Tab-separated table of C-alpha atoms in Angstrom:
chain	number	residue	atom	x	y	z
F	1	UNK	CA	-52.904	49.380	98.674
F	2	UNK	CA	-52.488	50.908	95.249
F	3	UNK	CA	-50.660	54.003	96.543
F	4	UNK	CA	-48.228	51.821	98.442
F	5	UNK	CA	-47.492	49.747	95.386
F	6	UNK	CA	-46.786	52.819	93.285
F	7	UNK	CA	-44.458	54.150	95.891
F	8	UNK	CA	-42.539	50.905	95.966
F	9	UNK	CA	-42.258	50.780	92.161
F	10	UNK	CA	-41.075	54.359	92.012
F	11	UNK	CA	-38.472	53.706	94.681
F	12	UNK	CA	-37.223	50.685	92.733
F	13	UNK	CA	-37.005	52.793	89.566
F	14	UNK	CA	-34.996	55.457	91.278
F	15	UNK	CA	-32.597	52.859	92.595
F	16	UNK	CA	-32.112	51.472	89.066
F	17	UNK	CA	-31.443	54.943	87.670
F	18	UNK	CA	-28.908	55.616	90.416
F	19	UNK	CA	-27.206	52.342	89.679
F	20	UNK	CA	-27.066	53.187	85.935
F	21	UNK	CA	-25.504	56.516	86.621
F	22	UNK	CA	-22.797	54.809	88.674
F	23	UNK	CA	-21.978	52.451	85.820
F	24	UNK	CA	-21.837	55.329	83.309
F	25	UNK	CA	-19.420	57.183	85.577
F	26	UNK	CA	-17.228	54.074	85.865
F	27	UNK	CA	-17.234	53.713	82.068
F	28	UNK	CA	-16.208	57.329	81.630
F	29	UNK	CA	-13.300	56.880	84.040
F	30	UNK	CA	-12.193	53.768	82.129
F	31	UNK	CA	-12.226	55.636	78.812
F	32	UNK	CA	-10.172	58.416	80.345
F	33	UNK	CA	-7.519	55.928	81.412
F	34	UNK	CA	-7.404	54.369	77.909
F	35	UNK	CA	-6.966	57.766	76.310
F	36	UNK	CA	-4.167	58.642	78.707
F	37	UNK	CA	-2.417	55.340	77.871
F	38	UNK	CA	-2.674	56.058	74.132
F	39	UNK	CA	-1.239	59.510	74.600
F	40	UNK	CA	1.663	58.028	76.520
F	41	UNK	CA	2.334	55.532	73.724
F	42	UNK	CA	2.236	58.333	71.179
F	43	UNK	CA	4.807	60.306	73.179
F	44	UNK	CA	7.097	57.271	73.327
F	45	UNK	CA	6.849	56.723	69.577
F	46	UNK	CA	7.789	60.334	69.001
F	47	UNK	CA	10.866	59.809	71.181
F	48	UNK	CA	11.840	56.674	69.172
F	49	UNK	CA	11.491	58.563	65.901
F	50	UNK	CA	13.703	61.301	67.267
F	51	UNK	CA	16.363	58.731	68.267
F	52	UNK	CA	16.321	57.009	64.854
F	53	UNK	CA	16.906	60.215	62.932
F	54	UNK	CA	20.732	60.213	63.446
F	55	UNK	CA	20.970	56.626	62.196
F	56	UNK	CA	20.186	57.708	58.667
F	57	UNK	CA	23.063	60.155	58.850
F	58	UNK	CA	25.335	57.389	60.190
F	59	UNK	CA	24.734	55.254	57.076
F	60	UNK	CA	26.178	57.964	54.865
F	61	UNK	CA	29.370	58.060	56.995
F	62	UNK	CA	29.693	54.259	56.798
F	63	UNK	CA	29.366	54.332	53.014
F	64	UNK	CA	32.082	56.952	52.826
F	65	UNK	CA	34.409	54.817	54.971
F	66	UNK	CA	33.745	51.757	52.771
F	67	UNK	CA	34.455	53.775	49.629
F	68	UNK	CA	37.774	54.907	51.074
F	69	UNK	CA	38.708	51.320	51.870
F	70	UNK	CA	37.874	50.202	48.351
F	71	UNK	CA	39.774	53.086	46.839
F	72	UNK	CA	42.731	52.246	49.022
F	73	UNK	CA	42.772	48.687	47.616
F	74	UNK	CA	42.202	49.742	43.995
F	75	UNK	CA	45.853	49.334	43.055
F	76	UNK	CA	45.934	45.862	44.487
F	77	UNK	CA	42.772	44.965	42.656
F	78	UNK	CA	44.116	46.376	39.416
F	79	UNK	CA	47.335	44.391	39.709
F	80	UNK	CA	45.429	41.208	40.409
F	81	UNK	CA	43.182	41.973	37.443
F	82	UNK	CA	46.246	42.250	35.206
F	83	UNK	CA	47.957	39.143	36.572
F	84	UNK	CA	44.901	36.838	36.389
F	85	UNK	CA	44.512	36.907	32.576
F	86	UNK	CA	48.234	36.267	32.172
F	87	UNK	CA	48.026	33.206	34.407
F	88	UNK	CA	44.923	32.034	32.611
F	89	UNK	CA	46.638	32.488	29.238
F	90	UNK	CA	49.654	30.506	30.411
F	91	UNK	CA	47.397	27.703	31.596
F	92	UNK	CA	45.420	27.787	28.336
F	93	UNK	CA	48.582	27.711	26.251
F	94	UNK	CA	49.798	24.699	28.203
F	95	UNK	CA	46.516	22.900	27.652
F	96	UNK	CA	46.473	23.836	23.967
F	97	UNK	CA	50.023	22.649	23.536
F	98	UNK	CA	49.207	19.262	25.035
F	99	UNK	CA	46.075	18.991	22.906
F	100	UNK	CA	47.929	20.047	19.782
F	101	UNK	CA	50.685	17.504	20.361
F	102	UNK	CA	48.128	14.768	20.996
F	103	UNK	CA	46.118	15.747	17.918
F	104	UNK	CA	49.261	15.842	15.808
F	105	UNK	CA	50.149	12.348	16.999
F	106	UNK	CA	46.677	11.078	16.100
F	107	UNK	CA	46.913	12.710	12.674
F	108	UNK	CA	50.223	10.982	12.046
F	109	UNK	CA	48.691	7.616	12.985
F	110	UNK	CA	45.666	8.240	10.762
F	111	UNK	CA	47.921	9.256	7.895
F	112	UNK	CA	49.848	6.022	8.204
F	113	UNK	CA	46.632	3.984	8.346
F	114	UNK	CA	45.230	5.867	5.332
F	115	UNK	CA	48.398	5.193	3.366
F	116	UNK	CA	48.240	1.467	4.158
F	117	UNK	CA	44.498	1.331	3.430
F	118	UNK	CA	45.014	3.222	0.188
F	119	UNK	CA	47.586	0.701	-0.925
F	120	UNK	CA	45.268	-2.182	-0.085
F	121	UNK	CA	42.330	-0.486	-1.805
F	122	UNK	CA	44.398	0.231	-4.859
F	123	UNK	CA	45.419	-3.415	-5.002
F	124	UNK	CA	41.809	-4.501	-4.468
F	125	UNK	CA	40.529	-2.141	-7.164
F	126	UNK	CA	43.138	-3.407	-9.594
F	127	UNK	CA	42.206	-7.010	-8.804
F	128	UNK	CA	38.503	-6.203	-9.136
F	129	UNK	CA	39.049	-4.504	-12.487
F	130	UNK	CA	40.993	-7.511	-13.729
F	131	UNK	CA	38.167	-9.816	-12.616
F	132	UNK	CA	35.550	-7.619	-14.318
F	133	UNK	CA	37.627	-7.548	-17.484
F	134	UNK	CA	37.874	-11.336	-17.442
F	135	UNK	CA	34.114	-11.646	-16.890
F	136	UNK	CA	33.371	-9.222	-19.704
F	137	UNK	CA	35.720	-11.072	-22.031
F	138	UNK	CA	34.091	-14.387	-21.144
F	139	UNK	CA	30.601	-12.891	-21.542
F	140	UNK	CA	31.472	-11.453	-24.952
F	141	UNK	CA	32.928	-14.800	-26.049
F	142	UNK	CA	29.857	-16.650	-24.774
F	143	UNK	CA	27.555	-14.157	-26.474
F	144	UNK	CA	29.369	-14.592	-29.770
F	145	UNK	CA	29.226	-18.357	-29.358
F	146	UNK	CA	25.500	-18.208	-28.621
F	147	UNK	CA	24.894	-15.903	-31.580
F	148	UNK	CA	26.733	-18.306	-33.864
F	149	UNK	CA	24.687	-21.214	-32.538
F	150	UNK	CA	21.466	-19.212	-32.993
F	151	UNK	CA	22.418	-18.339	-36.558
F	152	UNK	CA	23.175	-21.992	-37.272
F	153	UNK	CA	19.853	-23.095	-35.753
F	154	UNK	CA	17.955	-20.460	-37.715
F	155	UNK	CA	19.649	-21.613	-40.894
F	156	UNK	CA	18.685	-25.228	-40.230
F	157	UNK	CA	15.084	-24.238	-39.541
F	158	UNK	CA	14.970	-22.276	-42.784
F	159	UNK	CA	16.293	-25.249	-44.761
F	160	UNK	CA	13.739	-27.641	-43.225
F	161	UNK	CA	10.968	-25.120	-43.857
F	162	UNK	CA	12.027	-24.735	-47.485
F	163	UNK	CA	12.061	-28.510	-47.953
F	164	UNK	CA	8.553	-28.788	-46.505
F	165	UNK	CA	7.289	-26.024	-48.791
F	166	UNK	CA	8.777	-27.869	-51.795
F	167	UNK	CA	6.876	-31.015	-50.815
F	168	UNK	CA	9.750	-32.819	-49.118
F	169	UNK	CA	8.830	-32.641	-45.398
F	170	UNK	CA	11.130	-34.290	-42.891
F	171	UNK	CA	10.953	-34.618	-39.095
F	172	UNK	CA	12.949	-32.001	-37.275
F	173	UNK	CA	16.000	-33.149	-35.319
F	174	UNK	CA	15.493	-33.105	-31.556
F	175	UNK	CA	17.872	-30.195	-30.982
F	176	UNK	CA	15.879	-28.077	-33.448
F	177	UNK	CA	12.407	-29.062	-32.327
F	178	UNK	CA	13.357	-28.460	-28.675
F	179	UNK	CA	14.711	-24.990	-29.442
F	180	UNK	CA	13.057	-22.206	-27.444
F	181	UNK	CA	12.013	-20.486	-30.694
F	182	UNK	CA	9.518	-23.307	-31.214
F	183	UNK	CA	8.360	-23.471	-27.597
F	184	UNK	CA	4.918	-21.957	-28.249
F	185	UNK	CA	4.296	-24.451	-31.044
F	186	UNK	CA	5.243	-27.313	-28.720
F	187	UNK	CA	2.834	-26.034	-26.055
F	188	UNK	CA	-0.062	-25.536	-28.508
F	189	UNK	CA	0.510	-28.456	-30.887
F	190	UNK	CA	-2.503	-30.539	-31.981
F	191	UNK	CA	-2.915	-34.085	-30.747
F	192	UNK	CA	-1.131	-36.679	-32.867
F	193	UNK	CA	-3.618	-39.568	-32.916
F	194	UNK	CA	-2.085	-41.425	-35.871
F	195	UNK	CA	1.482	-41.928	-34.658
F	196	UNK	CA	2.895	-45.434	-34.248
F	197	UNK	CA	5.181	-44.304	-31.426
F	198	UNK	CA	4.815	-46.898	-28.653
F	199	UNK	CA	4.463	-44.276	-25.872
F	200	UNK	CA	1.689	-42.400	-27.719
F	201	UNK	CA	-0.202	-45.586	-28.629
F	202	UNK	CA	-0.001	-47.010	-25.097
F	203	UNK	CA	-1.174	-43.719	-23.616
F	204	UNK	CA	-4.201	-43.548	-25.931
F	205	UNK	CA	-5.124	-47.095	-24.924
F	206	UNK	CA	-4.619	-46.356	-21.215
F	207	UNK	CA	-6.580	-43.093	-20.986
F	208	UNK	CA	-9.699	-44.679	-22.481
F	209	UNK	CA	-10.381	-46.330	-19.119
F	210	UNK	CA	-9.606	-43.253	-17.007
F	211	UNK	CA	-12.390	-40.997	-15.743
F	212	UNK	CA	-12.512	-37.386	-16.885
F	213	UNK	CA	-11.825	-36.122	-13.361
F	214	UNK	CA	-8.722	-38.315	-13.088
F	215	UNK	CA	-7.621	-37.254	-16.565
F	216	UNK	CA	-7.737	-33.601	-15.517
F	217	UNK	CA	-5.604	-34.425	-12.462
F	218	UNK	CA	-3.153	-36.354	-14.641
F	219	UNK	CA	-3.003	-33.498	-17.159
F	220	UNK	CA	-2.060	-30.964	-14.486
F	221	UNK	CA	0.834	-33.190	-13.431
F	222	UNK	CA	1.699	-34.214	-16.979
F	223	UNK	CA	2.080	-30.689	-18.366
F	224	UNK	CA	4.147	-29.405	-15.442
F	225	UNK	CA	7.780	-28.945	-16.610
F	226	UNK	CA	10.080	-31.468	-14.962
F	227	UNK	CA	13.489	-30.486	-13.538
F	228	UNK	CA	14.948	-33.743	-14.900
F	229	UNK	CA	13.471	-33.565	-18.403
F	230	UNK	CA	15.831	-34.186	-21.312
F	231	UNK	CA	15.245	-32.775	-24.773
F	232	UNK	CA	13.619	-36.070	-25.813
F	233	UNK	CA	11.345	-36.432	-22.774
F	234	UNK	CA	10.416	-32.752	-22.948
F	235	UNK	CA	9.154	-33.128	-26.524
F	236	UNK	CA	7.356	-36.382	-25.681
F	237	UNK	CA	5.771	-34.777	-22.602
F	238	UNK	CA	3.840	-32.191	-24.601
F	239	UNK	CA	2.868	-34.681	-27.317
F	240	UNK	CA	1.248	-36.737	-24.540
F	241	UNK	CA	-0.275	-33.563	-23.100
F	242	UNK	CA	-1.903	-32.732	-26.452
F	243	UNK	CA	-3.546	-36.185	-26.545
F	244	UNK	CA	-4.782	-35.862	-22.936
F	245	UNK	CA	-6.204	-32.407	-23.567
F	246	UNK	CA	-7.950	-33.549	-26.745
F	247	UNK	CA	-9.548	-36.486	-24.881
F	248	UNK	CA	-10.856	-34.200	-22.104
F	249	UNK	CA	-12.338	-31.799	-24.674
F	250	UNK	CA	-13.839	-34.740	-26.561
F	251	UNK	CA	-15.735	-35.676	-23.397
F	252	UNK	CA	-17.165	-32.161	-23.176
F	253	UNK	CA	-15.082	-31.073	-20.167
F	254	UNK	CA	-12.877	-28.005	-19.865
F	255	UNK	CA	-9.178	-28.865	-19.466
F	256	UNK	CA	-6.915	-26.794	-17.199
F	257	UNK	CA	-4.946	-23.868	-18.651
F	258	UNK	CA	-1.896	-24.701	-20.720
F	259	UNK	CA	1.571	-24.426	-19.273
F	260	UNK	CA	3.420	-21.225	-20.203
F	261	UNK	CA	6.839	-22.848	-20.628
F	262	UNK	CA	8.347	-26.245	-21.321
F	263	UNK	CA	11.306	-25.768	-19.011
F	264	UNK	CA	11.377	-26.003	-15.210
F	265	UNK	CA	12.677	-22.907	-13.459
F	266	UNK	CA	14.275	-24.895	-10.632
F	267	UNK	CA	16.729	-27.514	-11.878
F	268	UNK	CA	18.794	-27.748	-8.716
F	269	UNK	CA	20.322	-31.012	-7.516
F	270	UNK	CA	17.878	-31.236	-4.597
F	271	UNK	CA	14.841	-30.761	-6.831
F	272	UNK	CA	16.197	-33.292	-9.327
F	273	UNK	CA	16.741	-35.833	-6.548
F	274	UNK	CA	13.177	-35.421	-5.267
F	275	UNK	CA	11.827	-35.825	-8.805
F	276	UNK	CA	13.876	-39.002	-9.376
F	277	UNK	CA	12.593	-40.497	-6.129
F	278	UNK	CA	9.021	-39.705	-7.174
F	279	UNK	CA	9.511	-41.425	-10.547
F	280	UNK	CA	11.166	-44.450	-8.901
F	281	UNK	CA	8.149	-44.902	-6.600
F	282	UNK	CA	5.803	-44.625	-9.586
F	283	UNK	CA	7.805	-47.310	-11.392
F	284	UNK	CA	7.826	-49.640	-8.383
F	285	UNK	CA	4.028	-49.304	-8.067
F	286	UNK	CA	3.631	-51.197	-11.334
F	287	UNK	CA	1.451	-50.741	-14.381
F	288	UNK	CA	-0.990	-47.830	-14.185
F	289	UNK	CA	-2.354	-44.947	-16.242
F	290	UNK	CA	-0.008	-42.576	-14.393
F	291	UNK	CA	2.945	-44.740	-15.474
F	292	UNK	CA	2.079	-44.452	-19.178
F	293	UNK	CA	1.326	-40.734	-18.758
F	294	UNK	CA	4.891	-40.071	-17.593
F	295	UNK	CA	7.293	-39.418	-20.522
F	296	UNK	CA	10.411	-39.815	-18.362
F	297	UNK	CA	9.504	-43.476	-17.795
F	298	UNK	CA	8.821	-44.230	-21.453
F	299	UNK	CA	12.397	-45.454	-22.022
F	300	UNK	CA	12.216	-47.813	-19.040
F	301	UNK	CA	8.901	-49.189	-20.347
F	302	UNK	CA	10.569	-49.811	-23.708
F	303	UNK	CA	13.403	-51.737	-22.029
F	304	UNK	CA	10.988	-53.800	-19.937
F	305	UNK	CA	8.694	-54.540	-22.895
F	306	UNK	CA	11.669	-55.580	-25.012
F	307	UNK	CA	12.796	-58.194	-22.496
F	308	UNK	CA	9.220	-59.366	-21.999
F	309	UNK	CA	8.796	-59.798	-25.766
F	310	UNK	CA	12.123	-61.629	-26.065
F	311	UNK	CA	11.071	-64.089	-23.379
F	312	UNK	CA	7.774	-64.721	-25.227
F	313	UNK	CA	5.633	-64.183	-22.136
F	314	UNK	CA	1.885	-63.759	-22.315
F	315	UNK	CA	-0.273	-61.687	-19.993
F	316	UNK	CA	-1.305	-64.817	-18.053
F	317	UNK	CA	2.250	-65.959	-17.347
F	318	UNK	CA	3.915	-65.146	-14.062
F	319	UNK	CA	6.893	-62.815	-14.267
F	320	UNK	CA	10.149	-64.832	-14.232
F	321	UNK	CA	13.012	-63.873	-11.845
F	322	UNK	CA	14.928	-62.196	-14.699
F	323	UNK	CA	12.022	-59.828	-15.375
F	324	UNK	CA	11.598	-59.029	-11.684
F	325	UNK	CA	15.328	-58.369	-11.348
F	326	UNK	CA	15.200	-56.010	-14.333
F	327	UNK	CA	12.236	-54.193	-12.807
F	328	UNK	CA	14.175	-53.672	-9.557
F	329	UNK	CA	17.300	-52.609	-11.440
F	330	UNK	CA	15.347	-50.049	-13.456
F	331	UNK	CA	13.776	-48.638	-10.283
F	332	UNK	CA	17.227	-48.239	-8.750
F	333	UNK	CA	18.583	-46.504	-11.842
F	334	UNK	CA	15.611	-44.161	-12.030
F	335	UNK	CA	16.004	-43.262	-8.350
F	336	UNK	CA	19.678	-42.421	-8.980
F	337	UNK	CA	18.692	-39.919	-11.662
F	338	UNK	CA	19.180	-42.109	-14.757
F	339	UNK	CA	16.530	-42.387	-17.440
F	340	UNK	CA	17.107	-45.854	-18.957
F	341	UNK	CA	16.199	-46.463	-22.590
F	342	UNK	CA	16.959	-48.961	-25.300
F	343	UNK	CA	20.429	-48.574	-26.750
F	344	UNK	CA	20.308	-46.361	-29.827
F	345	UNK	CA	22.089	-47.465	-33.004
F	346	UNK	CA	23.182	-50.914	-31.705
F	347	UNK	CA	23.210	-53.891	-34.082
F	348	UNK	CA	20.189	-56.165	-33.977
F	349	UNK	CA	22.246	-59.225	-32.985
F	350	UNK	CA	23.655	-57.332	-29.992
F	351	UNK	CA	20.153	-56.480	-28.803
F	352	UNK	CA	19.219	-60.145	-29.181
F	353	UNK	CA	21.917	-61.137	-26.674
F	354	UNK	CA	20.529	-58.873	-24.010
F	355	UNK	CA	18.562	-55.759	-23.328
F	356	UNK	CA	20.923	-52.816	-22.948
F	357	UNK	CA	20.075	-49.656	-21.069
F	358	UNK	CA	21.892	-46.381	-20.943
F	359	UNK	CA	21.194	-43.117	-19.110
F	360	UNK	CA	20.038	-40.327	-21.368
F	361	UNK	CA	21.557	-36.885	-21.053
F	362	UNK	CA	20.011	-33.491	-21.434
F	363	UNK	CA	21.574	-31.308	-24.042
């Protein structure tokens, strides 16, 4: 059994080897055919290269023909080259001529406009110079006038000072005391607690019943320059202020800072109207500490008190129609910007016939 099996295996091996040899032979034949095909392709490429060789020579002949053609047209090209700039120059000259004519026309128009404008400017400059000259002349005249007035005021102040030094003091006229040279004295003056002036006495009596806090509020309002102050009310304002400040300090409180000027910066009509309306409302409200603290209403209080005294009324009596009518009339006048006060310099018998009021004017 074993010898038979070996024989069979050997036979199978020989068959496999024979089969392998057949496949190797087939592969060799296939490689031979591939090599032959490659050789054939190589031969064909050689033939193509041989056929392309004359083409390179043909290019040289074509270039020569093209050069001859170009050389044959050289004269034509040269002529065109000479003609083209001439045509361009003609076209440019035409364009430049049109532009030059247009520019010249514009220059002529601008020259005419400049001439007319120059005439107007010259006239305007002349008019402006005349106006400036007039203003300068007026300013010089006003300055000289002001200097003369200042010299006169200074001379008056010197004479009053000399009289006081010699033991003959006299009250300064309003126009001197209200002068800006004395403004710092007016703002820092001591309280006059001995004056018999009705406004000062009434204010001292009124502020005794006012709290310190309310006094400080009143002082802030009282020392604020009013746009409708006259010389008289301006001086009275800061006399009242000095009394208010002294009373606050007497109570151990610190009063607000002093005003830096006695004159309001805004004295326009609108501001004056608002101030007059404010004073009219204060007057209509009746008797109060704020009423006696207001110097611009001192004249109206004088007028009212004068009529009340003439009628012999006591504090318990009801106000008669005449007194009420006067109160309304004074409110109306105050609202219209007037500051009524008793007529100055009128005879006593004339004042007995009636209480006269007249609007005061600022200097």
